[in-house]
PDB file of C-alpha atoms in Angstrom:
ATOM      1  CA  LYS A  30     -25.521  -9.522  15.748  1.00 46.00           C
ATOM      2  CA  THR A  31     -29.295  -9.546  15.373  1.00 48.00           C
ATOM      3  CA  SER A  32     -30.376 -10.965  18.723  1.00 49.00           C
ATOM      4  CA  TRP A  33     -32.118  -7.638  19.429  1.00 48.00           C
ATOM      5  CA  LEU A  34     -34.565  -8.231  16.553  1.00 54.00           C
ATOM      6  CA  LYS A  35     -37.806  -9.537  18.089  1.00 61.00           C
ATOM      7  CA  THR A  36     -39.294 -11.696  15.353  1.00 65.00           C
ATOM      8  CA  GLN A  37     -41.110 -14.244  17.532  1.00 69.00           C
ATOM      9  CA  GLY A  38     -39.487 -17.201  15.854  1.00 73.00           C
ATOM     10  CA  LYS A  39     -40.048 -15.942  12.293  1.00 85.00           C
ATOM     11  CA  ARG A  40     -37.285 -15.948   9.692  1.00 90.00           C
ATOM     12  CA  ARG A  41     -35.028 -12.897   9.467  1.00 92.00           C
ATOM     13  CA  HIS A  42     -33.544 -11.754   6.175  1.00 95.00           C
ATOM     14  CA  MET A  43     -30.907  -9.145   5.511  1.00 96.00           C
ATOM     15  CA  ALA A  44     -31.473  -6.779   2.572  1.00 97.00           C
ATOM     16  CA  PHE A  45     -28.716  -5.533   0.271  1.00 98.00           C
ATOM     17  CA  GLN A  46     -29.608  -2.404  -1.684  1.00 97.00           C
ATOM     18  CA  CYS A  47     -27.722   0.146  -3.782  1.00 96.00           C
ATOM     19  CA  ASP A  48     -29.324   3.337  -5.121  1.00 92.00           C
ATOM     20  CA  SER A  49     -26.547   4.479  -7.458  1.00 97.00           C
ATOM     21  CA  LYS A  50     -26.043   3.274 -11.039  1.00 97.00           C
ATOM     22  CA  SER A  51     -22.319   3.984 -11.012  1.00 97.00           C
ATOM     23  CA  LEU A  52     -21.757   2.293  -7.645  1.00 97.00           C
ATOM     24  CA  THR A  53     -23.869  -0.687  -8.751  1.00 98.00           C
ATOM     25  CA  HIS A  54     -21.567  -1.067 -11.769  1.00 98.00           C
ATOM     26  CA  PHE A  55     -18.486  -1.211  -9.543  1.00 97.00           C
ATOM     27  CA  VAL A  56     -20.177  -3.740  -7.268  1.00 98.00           C
ATOM     28  CA  LEU A  57     -21.025  -6.037 -10.204  1.00 98.00           C
ATOM     29  CA  ALA A  58     -18.120  -5.709 -12.663  1.00 98.00           C
ATOM     30  CA  PRO A  59     -15.763  -8.732 -12.377  1.00 96.00           C
ATOM     31  CA  GLU A  60     -12.679  -6.537 -12.853  1.00 96.00           C
ATOM     32  CA  SER A  61     -13.783  -4.152 -10.111  1.00 96.00           C
ATOM     33  CA  PRO A  62     -11.555  -4.099  -7.009  1.00 95.00           C
ATOM     34  CA  ILE A  63     -14.585  -3.949  -4.708  1.00 97.00           C
ATOM     35  CA  ARG A  64     -16.762  -6.791  -6.051  1.00 98.00           C
ATOM     36  CA  GLU A  65     -15.061  -9.600  -4.149  1.00 97.00           C
ATOM     37  CA  GLY A  66     -14.951  -7.522  -0.992  1.00 97.00           C
ATOM     38  CA  VAL A  67     -18.684  -6.800  -1.190  1.00 98.00           C
ATOM     39  CA  ILE A  68     -19.480 -10.491  -1.648  1.00 98.00           C
ATOM     40  CA  ASN A  69     -17.246 -11.448   1.270  1.00 98.00           C
ATOM     41  CA  GLN A  70     -18.892  -8.861   3.501  1.00 98.00           C
ATOM     42  CA  LEU A  71     -22.380 -10.015   2.518  1.00 98.00           C
ATOM     43  CA  VAL A  72     -21.534 -13.649   3.203  1.00 98.00           C
ATOM     44  CA  ASP A  73     -20.140 -12.708   6.599  1.00 97.00           C
ATOM     45  CA  ALA A  74     -23.009 -10.360   7.506  1.00 96.00           C
ATOM     46  CA  VAL A  75     -25.763 -12.815   6.584  1.00 96.00           C
ATOM     47  CA  SER A  76     -24.407 -15.525   8.874  1.00 94.00           C
ATOM     48  CA  ASP A  77     -26.741 -14.352  11.639  1.00 90.00           C
ATOM     49  CA  PHE A  78     -29.773 -14.231   9.328  1.00 95.00           C
ATOM     50  CA  ASP A  79     -31.917 -16.840   7.604  1.00 95.00           C
ATOM     51  CA  GLY A  80     -31.411 -15.337   4.184  1.00 97.00           C
ATOM     52  CA  LEU A  81     -30.275 -12.482   1.975  1.00 98.00           C
ATOM     53  CA  ASN A  82     -32.468 -10.262  -0.186  1.00 98.00           C
ATOM     54  CA  VAL A  83     -30.738  -8.554  -3.127  1.00 98.00           C
ATOM     55  CA  ASP A  84     -32.483  -5.351  -4.183  1.00 98.00           C
ATOM     56  CA  LEU A  85     -30.396  -3.739  -6.942  1.00 98.00           C
ATOM     57  CA  GLU A  86     -32.853  -1.558  -8.835  1.00 98.00           C
ATOM     58  CA  LEU A  87     -30.358   0.474 -10.889  1.00 97.00           C
ATOM     59  CA  VAL A  88     -28.369  -2.177 -12.748  1.00 98.00           C
ATOM     60  CA  PRO A  89     -26.807  -0.453 -15.807  1.00 97.00           C
ATOM     61  CA  ALA A  90     -27.828  -1.850 -19.195  1.00 95.00           C
ATOM     62  CA  ARG A  91     -24.249  -3.012 -19.885  1.00 96.00           C
ATOM     63  CA  ASP A  92     -24.085  -5.025 -16.649  1.00 98.00           C
ATOM     64  CA  GLY A  93     -26.845  -7.592 -17.162  1.00 97.00           C
ATOM     65  CA  GLN A  94     -24.518 -10.589 -17.336  1.00 98.00           C
ATOM     66  CA  TYR A  95     -22.428  -9.253 -14.451  1.00 98.00           C
ATOM     67  CA  PHE A  96     -25.600  -9.131 -12.343  1.00 98.00           C
ATOM     68  CA  LEU A  97     -26.356 -12.783 -13.098  1.00 98.00           C
ATOM     69  CA  SER A  98     -22.801 -13.870 -12.295  1.00 98.00           C
ATOM     70  CA  PHE A  99     -22.970 -11.868  -9.048  1.00 98.00           C
ATOM     71  CA  LEU A 100     -26.127 -13.743  -8.037  1.00 98.00           C
ATOM     72  CA  LYS A 101     -24.584 -17.061  -9.038  1.00 98.00           C
ATOM     73  CA  GLU A 102     -21.562 -16.454  -6.828  1.00 98.00           C
ATOM     74  CA  LEU A 103     -23.757 -15.427  -3.904  1.00 98.00           C
ATOM     75  CA  ARG A 104     -25.836 -18.578  -4.338  1.00 98.00           C
ATOM     76  CA  GLU A 105     -22.702 -20.738  -4.243  1.00 98.00           C
ATOM     77  CA  ARG A 106     -21.325 -18.898  -1.202  1.00 98.00           C
ATOM     78  CA  LEU A 107     -24.552 -19.060   0.829  1.00 98.00           C
ATOM     79  CA  PRO A 108     -25.449 -22.738   1.229  1.00 97.00           C
ATOM     80  CA  GLY A 109     -28.383 -23.245   3.553  1.00 96.00           C
ATOM     81  CA  LYS A 110     -29.468 -19.609   3.290  1.00 98.00           C
ATOM     82  CA  ILE A 111     -32.519 -18.318   1.425  1.00 98.00           C
ATOM     83  CA  LEU A 112     -31.491 -16.038  -1.441  1.00 98.00           C
ATOM     84  CA  SER A 113     -34.218 -13.745  -2.764  1.00 98.00           C
ATOM     85  CA  VAL A 114     -33.975 -11.137  -5.509  1.00 98.00           C
ATOM     86  CA  CYS A 115     -36.167  -8.087  -6.160  1.00 98.00           C
ATOM     87  CA  VAL A 116     -37.125  -7.400  -9.773  1.00 98.00           C
ATOM     88  CA  PRO A 117     -39.159  -4.559 -11.306  1.00 98.00           C
ATOM     89  CA  ALA A 118     -42.636  -5.286 -12.647  1.00 98.00           C
ATOM     90  CA  ARG A 119     -42.790  -6.618 -16.189  1.00 98.00           C
ATOM     91  CA  THR A 120     -45.655  -7.644 -18.460  1.00 98.00           C
ATOM     92  CA  LYS A 121     -43.195  -9.012 -21.034  1.00 97.00           C
ATOM     93  CA  ARG A 122     -39.469  -9.441 -21.418  1.00 95.00           C
ATOM     94  CA  LEU A 123     -37.783  -6.296 -22.604  1.00 94.00           C
ATOM     95  CA  GLN A 124     -35.087  -6.223 -25.260  1.00 93.00           C
ATOM     96  CA  GLU A 125     -31.695  -6.612 -23.535  1.00 91.00           C
ATOM     97  CA  ASP A 126     -33.497  -6.845 -20.191  1.00 96.00           C
ATOM     98  CA  VAL A 127     -31.096  -6.738 -17.231  1.00 97.00           C
ATOM     99  CA  TYR A 128     -33.782  -8.403 -15.094  1.00 98.00           C
ATOM    100  CA  PRO A 129     -34.556 -11.610 -17.026  1.00 98.00           C
ATOM    101  CA  TYR A 130     -37.046 -13.335 -14.747  1.00 98.00           C
ATOM    102  CA  ALA A 131     -36.309 -16.926 -15.762  1.00 98.00           C
ATOM    103  CA  GLU A 132     -32.522 -16.617 -15.520  1.00 98.00           C
ATOM    104  CA  ILE A 133     -32.741 -14.882 -12.141  1.00 98.00           C
ATOM    105  CA  ALA A 134     -35.205 -17.467 -10.822  1.00 98.00           C
ATOM    106  CA  ALA A 135     -32.737 -20.236 -11.692  1.00 98.00           C
ATOM    107  CA  LEU A 136     -30.146 -18.625  -9.409  1.00 98.00           C
ATOM    108  CA  CYS A 137     -32.212 -17.936  -6.298  1.00 98.00           C
ATOM    109  CA  ASP A 138     -34.881 -19.311  -3.988  1.00 98.00           C
ATOM    110  CA  ARG A 139     -37.435 -16.507  -4.249  1.00 98.00           C
ATOM    111  CA  VAL A 140     -38.166 -13.751  -6.756  1.00 98.00           C
ATOM    112  CA  PHE A 141     -39.827 -10.665  -5.287  1.00 98.00           C
ATOM    113  CA  VAL A 142     -41.761  -8.973  -8.103  1.00 98.00           C
ATOM    114  CA  MET A 143     -42.183  -5.287  -7.272  1.00 98.00           C
ATOM    115  CA  ALA A 144     -45.658  -5.072  -8.808  1.00 98.00           C
ATOM    116  CA  TYR A 145     -45.991  -1.316  -8.487  1.00 98.00           C
ATOM    117  CA  ASP A 146     -45.047   1.937 -10.249  1.00 97.00           C
ATOM    118  CA  GLU A 147     -47.468   1.295 -13.080  1.00 98.00           C
ATOM    119  CA  HIS A 148     -47.625   5.089 -13.107  1.00 98.00           C
ATOM    120  CA  TRP A 149     -44.774   7.223 -11.785  1.00 94.00           C
ATOM    121  CA  SER A 150     -44.004  10.848 -11.074  1.00 90.00           C
ATOM    122  CA  GLY A 151     -42.612  11.580 -14.545  1.00 87.00           C
ATOM    123  CA  GLY A 152     -45.568  10.147 -16.451  1.00 92.00           C
ATOM    124  CA  PRO A 153     -49.343  10.626 -16.699  1.00 95.00           C
ATOM    125  CA  ALA A 154     -51.533  10.359 -13.601  1.00 97.00           C
ATOM    126  CA  GLY A 155     -52.795   6.936 -12.600  1.00 98.00           C
ATOM    127  CA  PRO A 156     -52.682   4.218  -9.922  1.00 98.00           C
ATOM    128  CA  VAL A 157     -49.306   2.778  -8.971  1.00 98.00           C
ATOM    129  CA  ALA A 158     -50.769  -0.742  -9.131  1.00 98.00           C
ATOM    130  CA  SER A 159     -54.209  -1.227 -10.686  1.00 98.00           C
ATOM    131  CA  VAL A 160     -55.767  -4.679 -10.418  1.00 98.00           C
ATOM    132  CA  ASP A 161     -55.928  -5.174 -14.199  1.00 98.00           C
ATOM    133  CA  TRP A 162     -52.267  -4.215 -14.637  1.00 98.00           C
ATOM    134  CA  CYS A 163     -51.220  -6.476 -11.745  1.00 98.00           C
ATOM    135  CA  LYS A 164     -53.016  -9.378 -13.447  1.00 98.00           C
ATOM    136  CA  LYS A 165     -50.769  -8.873 -16.480  1.00 98.00           C
ATOM    137  CA  VAL A 166     -47.648  -8.651 -14.297  1.00 98.00           C
ATOM    138  CA  LEU A 167     -48.713 -11.819 -12.465  1.00 98.00           C
ATOM    139  CA  LYS A 168     -49.343 -13.707 -15.726  1.00 98.00           C
ATOM    140  CA  TYR A 169     -45.840 -12.956 -16.992  1.00 98.00           C
ATOM    141  CA  ALA A 170     -44.247 -13.728 -13.608  1.00 98.00           C
ATOM    142  CA  GLU A 171     -46.026 -17.084 -13.335  1.00 98.00           C
ATOM    143  CA  LYS A 172     -44.850 -18.070 -16.809  1.00 98.00           C
ATOM    144  CA  SER A 173     -41.263 -16.920 -16.272  1.00 98.00           C
ATOM    145  CA  VAL A 174     -40.634 -17.755 -12.620  1.00 98.00           C
ATOM    146  CA  GLY A 175     -43.250 -20.303 -11.578  1.00 97.00           C
ATOM    147  CA  LYS A 176     -45.602 -19.976  -8.628  1.00 97.00           C
ATOM    148  CA  ASN A 177     -43.452 -21.723  -6.041  1.00 97.00           C
ATOM    149  CA  LYS A 178     -40.682 -19.103  -6.108  1.00 98.00           C
ATOM    150  CA  LEU A 179     -42.897 -16.035  -6.455  1.00 98.00           C
ATOM    151  CA  ILE A 180     -43.426 -13.249  -3.949  1.00 98.00           C
ATOM    152  CA  MET A 181     -45.747 -10.581  -5.323  1.00 98.00           C
ATOM    153  CA  GLY A 182     -45.159  -7.056  -4.033  1.00 98.00           C
ATOM    154  CA  ILE A 183     -48.096  -4.867  -2.979  1.00 98.00           C
ATOM    155  CA  PRO A 184     -47.690  -1.087  -2.497  1.00 98.00           C
ATOM    156  CA  PHE A 185     -48.932   0.848   0.502  1.00 97.00           C
ATOM    157  CA  TYR A 186     -48.101   4.200  -1.122  1.00 97.00           C
ATOM    158  CA  GLY A 187     -49.592   6.431  -3.807  1.00 97.00           C
ATOM    159  CA  ARG A 188     -48.674   9.483  -5.868  1.00 97.00           C
ATOM    160  CA  THR A 189     -50.017  12.908  -6.821  1.00 97.00           C
ATOM    161  CA  TRP A 190     -49.775  14.795 -10.109  1.00 97.00           C
ATOM    162  CA  ALA A 191     -50.314  18.486 -10.883  1.00 96.00           C
ATOM    163  CA  ASP A 192     -51.718  19.868 -14.123  1.00 94.00           C
ATOM    164  CA  LYS A 193     -48.985  22.508 -14.320  1.00 91.00           C
ATOM    165  CA  ALA A 194     -45.415  22.942 -13.130  1.00 89.00           C
ATOM    166  CA  THR A 195     -44.542  26.232 -11.479  1.00 90.00           C
ATOM    167  CA  ALA A 196     -40.817  25.750 -10.938  1.00 92.00           C
ATOM    168  CA  GLY A 197     -38.416  26.463 -13.740  1.00 92.00           C
ATOM    169  CA  ALA A 198     -35.339  28.289 -15.046  1.00 94.00           C
ATOM    170  CA  TRP A 199     -36.028  31.394 -17.098  1.00 94.00           C
ATOM    171  CA  TYR A 200     -34.051  33.597 -19.457  1.00 96.00           C
ATOM    172  CA  PHE A 201     -34.942  37.307 -19.568  1.00 97.00           C
ATOM    173  CA  SER A 202     -37.751  37.198 -22.131  1.00 97.00           C
ATOM    174  CA  GLY A 203     -39.151  34.026 -20.564  1.00 96.00           C
ATOM    175  CA  ALA A 204     -39.309  35.617 -17.107  1.00 97.00           C
ATOM    176  CA  ASN A 205     -41.092  38.628 -18.581  1.00 97.00           C
ATOM    177  CA  ARG A 206     -43.528  36.369 -20.429  1.00 96.00           C
ATOM    178  CA  VAL A 207     -44.366  34.494 -17.216  1.00 96.00           C
ATOM    179  CA  MET A 208     -44.962  37.779 -15.401  1.00 97.00           C
ATOM    180  CA  GLY A 209     -47.223  39.007 -18.182  1.00 97.00           C
ATOM    181  CA  GLU A 210     -49.215  35.758 -18.312  1.00 95.00           C
ATOM    182  CA  ASN A 211     -49.820  35.941 -14.559  1.00 96.00           C
ATOM    183  CA  GLY A 212     -50.675  39.611 -14.210  1.00 97.00           C
ATOM    184  CA  VAL A 213     -47.422  40.728 -12.590  1.00 97.00           C
ATOM    185  CA  GLU A 214     -47.190  44.462 -13.254  1.00 96.00           C
ATOM    186  CA  SER A 215     -43.981  45.234 -11.385  1.00 96.00           C
ATOM    187  CA  TYR A 216     -41.070  43.673  -9.607  1.00 97.00           C
ATOM    188  CA  SER A 217     -38.715  44.656  -6.804  1.00 97.00           C
ATOM    189  CA  TYR A 218     -35.053  44.126  -6.052  1.00 97.00           C
ATOM    190  CA  GLU A 219     -33.695  41.787  -3.402  1.00 97.00           C
ATOM    191  CA  LYS A 220     -29.958  42.014  -2.729  1.00 97.00           C
ATOM    192  CA  GLY A 221     -29.625  43.724  -6.083  1.00 97.00           C
ATOM    193  CA  ILE A 222     -31.505  41.016  -8.021  1.00 97.00           C
ATOM    194  CA  PRO A 223     -34.980  41.444  -9.611  1.00 97.00           C
ATOM    195  CA  VAL A 224     -37.645  39.352  -7.882  1.00 98.00           C
ATOM    196  CA  PHE A 225     -41.365  38.875  -8.593  1.00 97.00           C
ATOM    197  CA  GLU A 226     -44.232  36.950  -7.051  1.00 97.00           C
ATOM    198  CA  TYR A 227     -47.641  35.751  -8.208  1.00 96.00           C
ATOM    199  CA  THR A 228     -50.309  33.323  -7.049  1.00 96.00           C
ATOM    200  CA  THR A 229     -51.667  30.681  -9.398  1.00 95.00           C
ATOM    201  CA  GLN A 230     -54.122  27.815  -9.211  1.00 95.00           C
ATOM    202  CA  VAL A 231     -52.892  24.255  -9.693  1.00 96.00           C
ATOM    203  CA  LYS A 232     -55.142  21.198 -10.029  1.00 97.00           C
ATOM    204  CA  VAL A 233     -53.732  18.163  -8.209  1.00 97.00           C
ATOM    205  CA  LYS A 234     -54.876  14.566  -8.714  1.00 97.00           C
ATOM    206  CA  GLY A 235     -53.768  11.770  -6.412  1.00 98.00           C
ATOM    207  CA  TYR A 236     -54.027   7.994  -6.297  1.00 98.00           C
ATOM    208  CA  PHE A 237     -53.322   6.076  -3.084  1.00 97.00           C
ATOM    209  CA  ASN A 238     -53.903   2.667  -1.530  1.00 97.00           C
ATOM    210  CA  ASP A 239     -56.248   1.984   1.356  1.00 97.00           C
ATOM    211  CA  ALA A 240     -57.213  -1.253   3.086  1.00 96.00           C
ATOM    212  CA  SER A 241     -59.767  -2.106   0.395  1.00 96.00           C
ATOM    213  CA  SER A 242     -57.371  -1.756  -2.555  1.00 97.00           C
ATOM    214  CA  VAL A 243     -54.645  -3.716  -0.759  1.00 96.00           C
ATOM    215  CA  TYR A 244     -57.184  -6.442   0.021  1.00 95.00           C
ATOM    216  CA  SER A 245     -58.142  -6.641  -3.675  1.00 96.00           C
ATOM    217  CA  LEU A 246     -54.527  -7.249  -4.662  1.00 97.00           C
ATOM    218  CA  ALA A 247     -53.910  -9.758  -1.854  1.00 95.00           C
ATOM    219  CA  GLU A 248     -57.049 -11.659  -2.880  1.00 94.00           C
ATOM    220  CA  LEU A 249     -55.930 -11.640  -6.531  1.00 97.00           C
ATOM    221  CA  TYR A 250     -52.641 -13.314  -5.628  1.00 97.00           C
ATOM    222  CA  LYS A 251     -54.218 -15.775  -3.218  1.00 95.00           C
ATOM    223  CA  LYS A 252     -56.748 -16.950  -5.814  1.00 96.00           C
ATOM    224  CA  ALA A 253     -53.864 -17.424  -8.264  1.00 97.00           C
ATOM    225  CA  GLY A 254     -52.133 -19.741  -5.783  1.00 97.00           C
ATOM    226  CA  ILE A 255     -49.162 -17.447  -5.114  1.00 97.00           C
ATOM    227  CA  PRO A 256     -47.559 -18.606  -1.839  1.00 95.00           C
ATOM    228  CA  ALA A 257     -46.462 -15.209  -0.521  1.00 95.00           C
ATOM    229  CA  VAL A 258     -46.854 -11.459  -0.879  1.00 96.00           C
ATOM    230  CA  GLY A 259     -44.682  -8.626   0.391  1.00 96.00           C
ATOM    231  CA  TYR A 260     -45.415  -4.975   1.076  1.00 96.00           C
ATOM    232  CA  TRP A 261     -43.617  -1.718   0.374  1.00 95.00           C
ATOM    233  CA  ARG A 262     -43.448  -0.684   3.002  1.00 92.00           C
ATOM    234  CA  ILE A 263     -44.503  -1.389   6.584  1.00 92.00           C
ATOM    235  CA  GLY A 264     -45.432   1.869   8.322  1.00 94.00           C
ATOM    236  CA  GLN A 265     -47.014   3.473   5.238  1.00 95.00           C
ATOM    237  CA  GLU A 266     -50.201   1.419   5.346  1.00 96.00           C
ATOM    238  CA  ASP A 267     -53.820   2.176   6.169  1.00 97.00           C
ATOM    239  CA  PRO A 268     -54.036   0.741   9.747  1.00 94.00           C
ATOM    240  CA  ARG A 269     -57.177  -1.186   8.802  1.00 95.00           C
ATOM    241  CA  VAL A 270     -55.244  -3.206   6.254  1.00 94.00           C
ATOM    242  CA  TRP A 271     -54.193  -5.913   8.706  1.00 91.00           C
ATOM    243  CA  ASP A 272     -57.753  -6.811   9.659  1.00 90.00           C
ATOM    244  CA  LEU A 273     -58.669  -7.293   6.007  1.00 83.00           C
ATOM    245  CA  VAL A 274     -55.485  -9.089   4.995  1.00 76.00           C
ATOM    246  CA  ARG A 275     -56.112 -11.728   7.679  1.00 75.00           C
ATOM    247  CA  CYS A 276     -59.250 -12.621   5.738  1.00 68.00           C
ATOM    248  CA  VAL A 277     -57.150 -13.843   2.796  1.00 65.00           C
ATOM    249  CA  GLU A 278     -54.444 -15.658   4.759  1.00 64.00           C
TER     250      GLU A 278
END
């Protein structure tokens, strides 16, 4: 029961999330022995909430149609509840996209576009959600989903990148090369194993979001007529953000 949640009369939604590709497959596949059980449990658990948010971010490429049928069954089993679905940011439809905006929008009440991770830890340095990039994401979302069902996600977080990686696995000649490149003239033994140390300089570049950048994104979506925004996630924000966001409500 959720009576302990103090929401001051606001709607309460339950979120369903899975962070494993293999487990997501077993949840979605029609022949899976757990799919029906998961749906039954979700239907039962959401009875005390106003709606259900489905946040499956690791849907395997082979399971696109299974994902849509899963959403369709949830929609049919949850009359009177608000069904929302999180989708990754897109500026165009990808080939064999497992998150087809238009098809998903037809099966739910709200589509939460996670308009962030423009740049990520494995790629080049850059903002996780620049205004220009978010404009492109918004344009595609408006065309595919329609304004009335859209919730645009705004990030409170950022990322850092380093110009060199210091961790690694080394074969014998590689370890000796690294020592030579960093001026290591000798090594010692620890529990019978050779060990060396050196100090190096690493240049780190970071992008983050403060109240001003969050305000810029909130204003962008308000001017576009988007009815709602969401944040990832509460607790990570610049405390000043709430004073500025009230200005665009």
